Coordinates of N, CA and C in Angstrom, one line a residue:
A1 N 6.9 25.3 -3.7 CA 8.3 25.3 -3.3 C 8.7 24.0 -2.7
V2 N 7.8 23.5 -1.7 CA 8.1 22.3 -1.0 C 8.2 21.1 -2.0
R3 N 7.1 21.0 -2.8 CA 7.0 19.9 -3.7 C 8.2 19.9 -4.7
Q4 N 8.7 21.0 -5.1 CA 9.8 21.1 -6.0 C 11.1 20.6 -5.3
L5 N 11.2 21.0 -4.1 CA 12.4 20.5 -3.3 C 12.3 19.0 -3.2
L6 N 11.1 18.4 -2.9 CA 10.9 17.0 -2.8 C 11.2 16.3 -4.1
R7 N 10.7 16.9 -5.2 CA 10.9 16.3 -6.5 C 12.4 16.2 -6.8
N8 N 13.2 17.2 -6.4 CA 14.6 17.3 -6.6 C 15.4 16.5 -5.6
R9 N 14.7 15.8 -4.7 CA 15.3 15.0 -3.6 C 16.1 15.8 -2.6
N10 N 15.8 17.1 -2.5 CA 16.4 18.0 -1.6 C 15.7 17.9 -0.3
L11 N 15.9 16.8 0.4 CA 15.1 16.5 1.6 C 15.4 17.5 2.8
D12 N 16.7 17.8 2.9 CA 17.0 18.7 4.0 C 16.3 20.1 3.8
G13 N 16.3 20.5 2.5 CA 15.7 21.8 2.3 C 14.2 21.7 2.5
A14 N 13.6 20.6 2.0 CA 12.1 20.5 2.2 C 11.8 20.4 3.7
I15 N 12.6 19.7 4.4 CA 12.3 19.6 5.9 C 12.4 20.9 6.6
A16 N 13.4 21.7 6.2 CA 13.6 23.0 6.9 C 12.4 23.9 6.6
L17 N 11.9 23.9 5.3 CA 10.8 24.7 4.9 C 9.5 24.2 5.6
L18 N 9.3 22.9 5.6 CA 8.1 22.3 6.2 C 8.0 22.6 7.7
E19 N 9.2 22.6 8.4 CA 9.2 22.8 9.8 C 8.8 24.3 10.1
V20 N 9.2 25.2 9.3 CA 8.7 26.6 9.4 C 7.2 26.7 9.2
M21 N 6.8 26.0 8.1 CA 5.3 26.0 7.8 C 4.5 25.4 9.0
L22 N 5.1 24.4 9.6 CA 4.3 23.8 10.7 C 4.2 24.7 11.9
E23 N 5.2 25.5 12.1 CA 5.2 26.5 13.2 C 4.1 27.5 12.9
T24 N 3.9 27.8 11.7 CA 2.9 28.8 11.3 C 1.5 28.2 11.3
A25 N 1.4 27.0 10.9 CA 0.0 26.3 10.9 C 0.2 24.9 11.5
P26 N 0.3 24.8 12.8 CA 0.6 23.5 13.5 C -0.5 22.4 13.3
T27 N -1.6 22.8 12.9 CA -2.7 21.7 12.7 C -2.9 21.4 11.2
D28 N -2.1 21.9 10.3 CA -2.3 21.7 8.9 C -1.9 20.3 8.5
Q29 N -2.9 19.5 8.1 CA -2.7 18.0 7.9 C -1.7 17.8 6.8
L30 N -1.8 18.6 5.7 CA -1.0 18.4 4.6 C 0.5 18.6 5.0
T31 N 0.8 19.6 5.7 CA 2.1 19.9 6.1 C 2.6 18.8 7.0
I32 N 1.8 18.3 7.9 CA 2.2 17.2 8.8 C 2.5 16.0 8.0
N33 N 1.7 15.6 7.0 CA 1.9 14.4 6.2 C 3.2 14.5 5.4
L34 N 3.4 15.7 4.8 CA 4.6 15.9 4.0 C 5.9 15.8 4.9
L35 N 5.8 16.4 6.1 CA 6.9 16.3 7.0 C 7.2 14.9 7.5
R36 N 6.1 14.2 7.8 CA 6.3 12.8 8.2 C 7.0 12.0 7.1
N37 N 6.5 12.2 5.8 CA 7.1 11.5 4.7 C 8.6 11.8 4.5
A38 N 8.9 13.1 4.7 CA 10.3 13.6 4.5 C 11.2 13.0 5.6
Y39 N 10.7 13.0 6.8 CA 11.5 12.4 7.9 C 11.7 10.9 7.6
E40 N 10.7 10.2 7.1 CA 10.8 8.8 6.8 C 11.8 8.6 5.6
D41 N 11.7 9.4 4.6 CA 12.6 9.2 3.4 C 14.1 9.5 3.8
S42 N 14.3 10.4 4.7 CA 15.6 10.8 5.1 C 16.1 9.9 6.3
K43 N 15.2 9.0 6.8 CA 15.5 8.2 8.0 C 15.9 9.0 9.2
N44 N 15.2 10.2 9.3 CA 15.4 11.0 10.5 C 14.4 10.7 11.5
F45 N 14.6 9.6 12.2 CA 13.6 9.0 13.1 C 13.6 9.8 14.4
A46 N 14.7 10.5 14.8 CA 14.7 11.3 16.0 C 13.8 12.5 15.8
K47 N 13.8 13.1 14.6 CA 12.9 14.3 14.4 C 11.5 13.8 14.2
A48 N 11.3 12.6 13.7 CA 10.0 12.0 13.6 C 9.4 11.8 15.0
E49 N 10.2 11.3 15.9 CA 9.8 11.2 17.3 C 9.3 12.5 17.9
L50 N 10.1 13.6 17.7 CA 9.7 14.9 18.2 C 8.4 15.3 17.6
L51 N 8.2 15.1 16.3 CA 6.9 15.5 15.7 C 5.8 14.7 16.3
A52 N 6.0 13.4 16.5 CA 5.0 12.5 17.0 C 4.6 12.9 18.4
R53 N 5.6 13.2 19.2 CA 5.3 13.7 20.6 C 4.5 14.9 20.6
R54 N 4.8 15.8 19.7 CA 4.1 17.1 19.6 C 2.6 16.8 19.3
L55 N 2.4 15.9 18.3 CA 1.1 15.5 17.9 C 0.3 14.8 19.0
V56 N 1.0 13.9 19.8 CA 0.3 13.2 20.9 C 0.0 14.2 22.0
E57 N 0.8 15.1 22.2 CA 0.5 16.1 23.3 C -0.7 16.9 22.9
R58 N -0.9 17.2 21.6 CA -2.1 17.9 21.1 C -3.3 17.1 21.3
D59 N -3.2 15.8 21.0 CA -4.4 14.9 21.1 C -3.9 13.5 21.5
S60 N -4.0 13.3 22.8 CA -3.5 12.0 23.4 C -4.3 10.8 23.1
T61 N -5.6 11.1 22.6 CA -6.5 10.0 22.3 C -6.4 9.5 20.8
N62 N -5.6 10.2 20.0 CA -5.5 9.9 18.6 C -4.7 8.6 18.4
Y63 N -5.3 7.6 17.9 CA -4.7 6.3 17.6 C -3.5 6.4 16.7
N64 N -3.7 7.1 15.6 CA -2.7 7.2 14.5 C -1.4 7.9 15.0
W65 N -1.6 9.0 15.8 CA -0.4 9.7 16.4 C 0.3 8.8 17.4
R66 N -0.4 8.1 18.2 CA 0.2 7.3 19.2 C 1.0 6.1 18.5
L67 N 0.4 5.6 17.4 CA 1.1 4.5 16.7 C 2.4 5.1 16.0
Y68 N 2.2 6.3 15.5 CA 3.4 7.0 14.8 C 4.5 7.2 15.8
L69 N 4.2 7.6 17.1 CA 5.2 7.7 18.1 C 5.9 6.4 18.4
A70 N 5.1 5.4 18.6 CA 5.6 4.1 18.9 C 6.6 3.6 17.8
E71 N 6.2 3.8 16.5 CA 7.0 3.3 15.4 C 8.3 4.2 15.3
S72 N 8.2 5.4 15.6 CA 9.4 6.3 15.5 C 10.4 5.9 16.6
L73 N 9.9 5.5 17.8 CA 10.8 5.0 18.8 C 11.4 3.7 18.4
A74 N 10.6 2.8 17.9 CA 11.0 1.4 17.6 C 12.1 1.5 16.5
K75 N 12.0 2.4 15.5 CA 12.9 2.5 14.4 C 14.3 3.0 14.9
Q76 N 14.3 3.6 16.2 CA 15.6 4.0 16.8 C 16.1 3.0 17.7
G77 N 15.5 1.8 17.7 CA 15.9 0.7 18.6 C 15.5 0.9 20.1
Q78 N 14.6 1.9 20.3 CA 14.1 2.1 21.7 C 12.9 1.2 22.0
V79 N 13.1 0.0 22.2 CA 12.1 -1.0 22.2 C 11.1 -0.8 23.4
S80 N 11.7 -0.6 24.6 CA 10.9 -0.4 25.8 C 10.0 0.8 25.7
P81 N 10.5 2.0 25.4 CA 9.6 3.2 25.2 C 8.6 2.9 24.1
A82 N 9.0 2.3 23.0 CA 8.0 2.0 22.0 C 6.9 1.1 22.5
D83 N 7.3 0.1 23.2 CA 6.3 -0.9 23.8 C 5.3 -0.1 24.7
S84 N 5.8 0.9 25.4 CA 4.9 1.7 26.3 C 3.8 2.4 25.4
Q85 N 4.3 3.0 24.3 CA 3.4 3.7 23.4 C 2.4 2.8 22.7
Y86 N 2.9 1.6 22.3 CA 2.0 0.7 21.7 C 0.9 0.3 22.7
R87 N 1.3 0.1 23.9 CA 0.4 -0.3 25.0 C -0.6 0.8 25.2
A88 N -0.2 2.0 25.2 CA -1.1 3.2 25.3 C -2.1 3.2 24.2
A89 N -1.7 2.9 23.0 CA -2.6 2.9 21.8 C -3.6 1.8 22.0
F90 N -3.1 0.6 22.5 CA -4.0 -0.5 22.7 C -5.0 -0.2 23.8
L91 N -4.6 0.4 24.9 CA -5.6 0.7 25.9 C -6.6 1.8 25.5
R92 N -6.3 2.5 24.5 CA -7.3 3.5 23.9 C -8.1 2.9 22.8
T93 N -8.0 1.6 22.5 CA -8.7 1.0 21.4 C -9.8 0.1 22.0
V94 N -11.0 0.3 21.5 CA -12.2 -0.5 22.0 C -12.0 -1.9 21.6
P95 N -12.4 -2.9 22.4 CA -12.2 -4.3 22.1 C -12.8 -4.7 20.8
A96 N -13.8 -4.1 20.4 CA -14.5 -4.5 19.1 C -13.8 -4.0 17.9
D97 N -12.9 -3.1 18.0 CA -12.2 -2.6 16.8 C -11.0 -3.5 16.4
S98 N -11.4 -4.6 15.7 CA -10.4 -5.6 15.4 C -9.3 -5.0 14.4
G99 N -9.8 -4.0 13.6 CA -8.8 -3.5 12.6 C -7.7 -2.7 13.3
R100 N -8.0 -2.0 14.3 CA -7.0 -1.2 15.0 C -6.1 -2.2 15.8
L101 N -6.7 -3.2 16.4 CA -5.9 -4.1 17.2 C -4.9 -4.9 16.3
Y102 N -5.4 -5.2 15.1 CA -4.6 -5.9 14.1 C -3.4 -4.9 13.7
G103 N -3.7 -3.7 13.5 CA -2.7 -2.7 13.1 C -1.6 -2.6 14.2
I104 N -2.0 -2.5 15.4 CA -1.0 -2.5 16.5 C -0.1 -3.7 16.5
I105 N -0.7 -4.9 16.4 CA 0.1 -6.1 16.5 C 1.0 -6.2 15.3
Q106 N 0.5 -5.9 14.1 CA 1.3 -6.0 12.9 C 2.5 -5.0 13.0
S107 N 2.3 -3.8 13.5 CA 3.3 -2.8 13.6 C 4.4 -3.3 14.6
M108 N 3.9 -3.9 15.7 CA 4.9 -4.4 16.7 C 5.7 -5.6 16.1
M109 N 5.1 -6.4 15.3 CA 5.8 -7.5 14.6 C 6.9 -6.9 13.7
A110 N 6.5 -5.9 12.9 CA 7.3 -5.3 11.9 C 8.6 -4.7 12.5
Y111 N 8.4 -4.1 13.7 CA 9.5 -3.3 14.3 C 10.1 -4.0 15.5
G112 N 9.9 -5.3 15.6 CA 10.6 -6.1 16.6 C 10.2 -5.9 18.1
V113 N 9.0 -5.4 18.3 CA 8.6 -5.3 19.7 C 7.8 -6.6 20.0
H114 N 8.5 -7.7 20.0 CA 7.8 -9.0 20.1 C 7.2 -9.4 21.4
D115 N 7.9 -9.2 22.5 CA 7.4 -9.5 23.8 C 6.1 -8.7 24.1
G116 N 6.2 -7.4 23.8 CA 5.0 -6.6 24.0 C 3.8 -7.1 23.2
A117 N 4.1 -7.5 21.9 CA 3.0 -8.0 21.1 C 2.4 -9.2 21.7
L118 N 3.2 -10.2 22.1 CA 2.7 -11.4 22.8 C 1.8 -11.1 24.0
S119 N 2.3 -10.1 24.8 CA 1.5 -9.7 25.9 C 0.2 -9.1 25.6
I120 N 0.1 -8.3 24.5 CA -1.1 -7.7 24.1 C -2.1 -8.8 23.6
I121 N -1.5 -9.7 22.8 CA -2.3 -10.9 22.3 C -2.9 -11.6 23.5
D122 N -2.1 -11.9 24.5 CA -2.6 -12.6 25.7 C -3.8 -11.8 26.4
T123 N -3.6 -10.5 26.4 CA -4.6 -9.6 27.0 C -5.9 -9.7 26.2
I124 N -5.8 -9.6 24.9 CA -6.9 -9.7 24.0 C -7.7 -11.0 24.2
R125 N -6.9 -12.1 24.3 CA -7.5 -13.4 24.5 C -8.3 -13.5 25.8
A126 N -7.6 -13.0 26.9 CA -8.3 -13.0 28.2 C -9.6 -12.1 28.2
R127 N -9.5 -11.0 27.5 CA -10.6 -10.0 27.5 C -11.7 -10.5 26.7
S128 N -11.4 -11.2 25.6 CA -12.5 -11.6 24.7 C -13.0 -13.0 25.0
G129 N -12.3 -13.8 25.8 CA -12.7 -15.1 26.1 C -12.4 -16.1 24.9
N130 N -11.6 -15.6 24.0 CA -11.2 -16.4 22.8 C -9.7 -16.8 23.0
P131 N -9.4 -18.0 23.4 CA -8.0 -18.4 23.7 C -7.2 -18.5 22.4
R132 N -7.8 -18.4 21.3 CA -7.0 -18.5 20.0 C -7.0 -17.3 19.2
A133 N -7.4 -16.2 19.7 CA -7.4 -14.9 19.0 C -6.0 -14.5 18.5
F134 N -5.9 -14.1 17.3 CA -4.6 -13.7 16.7 C -3.6 -14.8 16.8
G135 N -4.1 -16.0 16.5 CA -3.2 -17.2 16.6 C -2.1 -17.1 15.5
L136 N -2.5 -16.7 14.3 CA -1.5 -16.6 13.3 C -0.3 -15.7 13.6
Q137 N -0.7 -14.5 14.1 CA 0.3 -13.5 14.5 C 1.2 -14.0 15.7
R138 N 0.5 -14.7 16.6 CA 1.3 -15.2 17.8 C 2.3 -16.3 17.3
G139 N 1.8 -17.2 16.4 CA 2.7 -18.2 15.9 C 3.9 -17.6 15.1
M140 N 3.6 -16.5 14.3 CA 4.7 -15.9 13.6 C 5.7 -15.2 14.5
I141 N 5.2 -14.6 15.5 CA 6.1 -13.9 16.5 C 7.0 -15.0 17.1
L142 N 6.4 -16.1 17.6 CA 7.2 -17.1 18.2 C 8.3 -17.7 17.2
Q143 N 7.9 -17.8 16.0 CA 8.9 -18.2 15.0 C 10.0 -17.2 14.9
M144 N 9.7 -15.9 14.8 CA 10.8 -14.9 14.7 C 11.7 -15.0 16.0
E145 N 11.1 -15.4 17.1 CA 11.9 -15.5 18.3 C 12.6 -16.8 18.5
R146 N 12.5 -17.6 17.4 CA 13.2 -19.0 17.4 C 12.6 -19.9 18.4
R147 N 11.4 -19.7 18.8 CA 10.7 -20.6 19.7 C 9.8 -21.5 18.8
Y148 N 10.5 -22.4 18.1 CA 9.9 -23.2 17.0 C 8.8 -24.1 17.5
A149 N 9.0 -24.8 18.5 CA 8.0 -25.8 19.0 C 6.7 -25.1 19.4
E150 N 6.8 -24.0 20.1 CA 5.7 -23.2 20.5 C 5.0 -22.6 19.3
S151 N 5.8 -22.2 18.4 CA 5.2 -21.6 17.1 C 4.5 -22.7 16.3
A152 N 5.0 -23.9 16.2 CA 4.4 -24.9 15.5 C 3.1 -25.3 16.1
R153 N 3.0 -25.4 17.4 CA 1.8 -25.8 18.1 C 0.7 -24.7 17.8
T154 N 1.1 -23.5 17.9 CA 0.2 -22.4 17.8 C -0.3 -22.3 16.3
L155 N 0.6 -22.4 15.4 CA 0.2 -22.4 14.0 C -0.7 -23.6 13.6
F156 N -0.4 -24.7 14.2 CA -1.2 -25.9 13.8 C -2.6 -25.8 14.3
E157 N -2.8 -25.1 15.5 CA -4.1 -24.8 16.0 C -4.9 -24.0 15.0
V158 N -4.2 -23.0 14.4 CA -4.8 -22.1 13.4 C -5.2 -22.9 12.2
L159 N -4.3 -23.8 11.7 CA -4.5 -24.6 10.5 C -5.7 -25.6 10.7
S160 N -5.8 -26.1 11.9 CA -6.8 -27.1 12.2 C -8.2 -26.5 12.4
E161 N -8.3 -25.2 12.8 CA -9.6 -24.7 13.2 C -10.0 -23.6 12.3
D162 N -9.1 -23.0 11.6 CA -9.5 -21.8 10.8 C -9.7 -22.1 9.3
T163 N -10.8 -21.7 8.7 CA -11.0 -22.0 7.3 C -10.8 -20.8 6.5
T164 N -10.3 -19.7 7.0 CA -10.1 -18.5 6.3 C -8.6 -18.4 5.7
Y165 N -8.2 -17.3 5.2 CA -6.9 -17.1 4.7 C -5.8 -17.4 5.8
A166 N -6.1 -17.2 7.0 CA -5.2 -17.5 8.1 C -4.7 -18.9 8.1
A167 N -5.6 -19.9 7.7 CA -5.2 -21.3 7.7 C -4.1 -21.5 6.6
G168 N -4.3 -20.9 5.5 CA -3.3 -21.0 4.4 C -2.0 -20.4 4.8
D169 N -2.0 -19.2 5.5 CA -0.8 -18.6 5.9 C -0.1 -19.5 7.0
A170 N -0.9 -20.1 7.9 CA -0.3 -21.0 8.9 C 0.4 -22.2 8.3
E171 N -0.3 -22.7 7.3 CA 0.3 -23.9 6.6 C 1.7 -23.5 5.9
R172 N 1.7 -22.3 5.3 CA 3.0 -21.9 4.6 C 4.1 -21.7 5.7
Q173 N 3.7 -21.1 6.8 CA 4.7 -20.9 7.9 C 5.2 -22.2 8.4
L174 N 4.3 -23.2 8.6 CA 4.8 -24.5 9.1 C 5.7 -25.2 8.1
L175 N 5.3 -25.1 6.8 CA 6.2 -25.7 5.8 C 7.6 -25.0 5.7
A176 N 7.6 -23.7 5.9 CA 8.8 -23.0 5.9 C 9.7 -23.4 7.1
M177 N 9.1 -23.6 8.2 CA 9.9 -24.0 9.4 C 10.4 -25.4 9.2
L178 N 9.6 -26.3 8.6 CA 10.0 -27.7 8.3 C 11.3 -27.7 7.4
A179 N 11.3 -26.7 6.5 CA 12.4 -26.7 5.6 C 13.6 -25.9 6.1
Y180 N 13.5 -25.3 7.3 CA 14.6 -24.6 7.9 C 15.3 -25.5 8.9
V181 N 16.6 -25.7 8.6 CA 17.3 -26.8 9.3 C 17.3 -26.6 10.8
D182 N 17.3 -25.4 11.3 CA 17.4 -25.2 12.8 C 16.0 -25.5 13.4
A183 N 15.0 -25.5 12.6 CA 13.6 -25.7 13.2 C 13.0 -27.1 12.9
T184 N 13.6 -27.8 11.9 CA 13.0 -29.0 11.4 C 12.7 -30.0 12.5
A185 N 13.6 -30.3 13.3 CA 13.4 -31.4 14.3 C 12.3 -31.1 15.3
E186 N 12.3 -29.8 15.7 CA 11.3 -29.4 16.7 C 9.9 -29.4 16.1
V187 N 9.8 -28.9 14.9 CA 8.5 -28.9 14.2 C 8.0 -30.3 13.9
E188 N 8.9 -31.1 13.4 CA 8.5 -32.5 13.1 C 8.0 -33.2 14.3
K189 N 8.6 -33.0 15.5 CA 8.2 -33.6 16.7 C 6.8 -33.2 17.1
V190 N 6.5 -31.8 16.9 CA 5.2 -31.3 17.3 C 4.1 -32.0 16.4
L191 N 4.4 -32.0 15.1 CA 3.4 -32.5 14.1 C 3.2 -34.0 14.3
T192 N 4.3 -34.7 14.6 CA 4.2 -36.2 14.8 C 3.3 -36.5 16.0
A193 N 3.4 -35.6 17.0 CA 2.6 -35.8 18.2 C 1.1 -35.7 18.0
V194 N 0.7 -35.0 17.0 CA -0.7 -34.8 16.8 C -1.3 -35.7 15.7
T195 N -0.5 -36.6 15.1 CA -1.0 -37.4 14.0 C -2.0 -38.5 14.5
G196 N -2.2 -38.6 15.8 CA -3.1 -39.6 16.3 C -4.5 -39.0 16.6
D197 N -4.7 -37.7 16.4 CA -6.0 -37.1 16.7 C -6.7 -36.8 15.4
L198 N -7.8 -36.1 15.6 CA -8.7 -35.8 14.5 C -8.0 -34.9 13.4
S199 N -7.0 -34.2 13.8 CA -6.3 -33.3 12.9 C -5.2 -34.0 12.1
S200 N -5.1 -35.4 12.3 CA -4.0 -36.1 11.7 C -3.8 -35.9 10.2
V201 N -4.8 -35.8 9.5 CA -4.7 -35.7 8.0 C -3.9 -34.4 7.7
R202 N -4.2 -33.3 8.3 CA -3.4 -32.1 8.0 C -2.0 -32.2 8.4
A203 N -1.7 -32.8 9.6 CA -0.3 -33.0 10.0 C 0.4 -34.0 9.1
L204 N -0.2 -35.1 8.7 CA 0.4 -36.0 7.9 C 0.7 -35.4 6.5
N205 N -0.2 -34.6 6.0 CA 0.0 -34.0 4.7 C 1.2 -33.0 4.8
L206 N 1.3 -32.3 5.9 CA 2.5 -31.4 6.0 C 3.8 -32.1 6.1
L207 N 3.8 -33.2 6.9 CA 5.0 -34.0 7.0 C 5.4 -34.7 5.7
M208 N 4.4 -35.1 4.9 CA 4.6 -35.8 3.6 C 5.2 -34.8 2.6
S209 N 4.6 -33.6 2.6 CA 5.1 -32.5 1.7 C 6.5 -32.2 1.9
H210 N 6.8 -32.1 3.2 CA 8.2 -31.8 3.6 C 9.2 -32.9 3.2
A211 N 8.7 -34.2 3.4 CA 9.6 -35.3 3.1 C 9.9 -35.4 1.6
I212 N 8.9 -35.1 0.8 CA 9.0 -35.1 -0.7 C 10.0 -34.0 -1.1
K213 N 9.8 -32.8 -0.5 CA 10.8 -31.7 -0.9 C 12.2 -31.9 -0.4
A214 N 12.3 -32.7 0.7 CA 13.6 -33.0 1.2 C 14.3 -34.2 0.5
G215 N 13.5 -34.9 -0.4 CA 14.0 -36.0 -1.1 C 14.0 -37.3 -0.3
N216 N 13.2 -37.3 0.8 CA 13.1 -38.5 1.7 C 11.9 -39.2 1.2
Y217 N 12.0 -40.0 0.1 CA 10.9 -40.6 -0.5 C 10.3 -41.8 0.3
D218 N 11.2 -42.5 1.0 CA 10.8 -43.6 1.9 C 9.8 -43.1 3.0
R219 N 10.2 -42.0 3.6 CA 9.4 -41.4 4.6 C 8.1 -40.9 4.0
A220 N 8.2 -40.3 2.8 CA 6.9 -39.8 2.2 C 6.0 -41.0 1.9
L221 N 6.5 -42.1 1.4 CA 5.7 -43.3 1.1 C 5.0 -43.8 2.4
E222 N 5.8 -43.8 3.5 CA 5.3 -44.3 4.8 C 4.1 -43.4 5.2
L223 N 4.3 -42.1 5.0 CA 3.2 -41.2 5.4 C 2.0 -41.3 4.5
A224 N 2.2 -41.5 3.2 CA 1.1 -41.7 2.3 C 0.3 -42.9 2.6
I225 N 1.0 -44.0 3.0 CA 0.3 -45.2 3.4 C -0.6 -44.9 4.6
R226 N -0.1 -44.2 5.6 CA -0.9 -43.8 6.7 C -2.1 -43.0 6.4
L227 N -1.9 -42.1 5.4 CA -3.0 -41.3 5.0 C -4.1 -42.1 4.3
D228 N -3.7 -43.1 3.6 CA -4.7 -44.0 2.9 C -5.4 -45.0 3.8
S229 N -4.8 -45.2 5.0 CA -5.3 -46.3 5.8 C -6.5 -45.9 6.6

């Protein structure tokens, strides 16, 4: 009956039936999952929050339920309460579980809990002794917050030191900022400042690519000469 209602896009009817089923079998995972999806499809984030709180009360150590509660709050614009729940999920995650740490930070980025995400990244860095942990994510958050110079410095560190996919993503983010008129001057200044060190080839290549795309061929030629020298 529930699946028929869902197929017919009768979300209100499906939700009403699933809520009754949940009262009868409060730990049934299929019912929980169907109800979560129905709340999401109907954008009923207030009810999703109530479900999430019920699940967290049942098992406060469950990472997925805590993250679900945080996201339900964030989708309602309740940034501070969401931040508290993200922090609770973080504190219940062992430092070695990089997958869950990544999941928390990505979720915070997606739902606009940026200050909290930066704080968690700082904590991870201090705790791990790695001052550049989650550099790509940190740079992208700073970019979303329009802190372009800080973002450029952070992303360039990733580009200079990381040989994995993160370096490619960092390069794409830097090029995107160079092409964005509100960020161009700040990012150019950051990259120009590092063209005298060992990372100069990467910075010069970025600046040259941007100059070519912008049609500034004299500047591109100047940079190309520097690269060949």
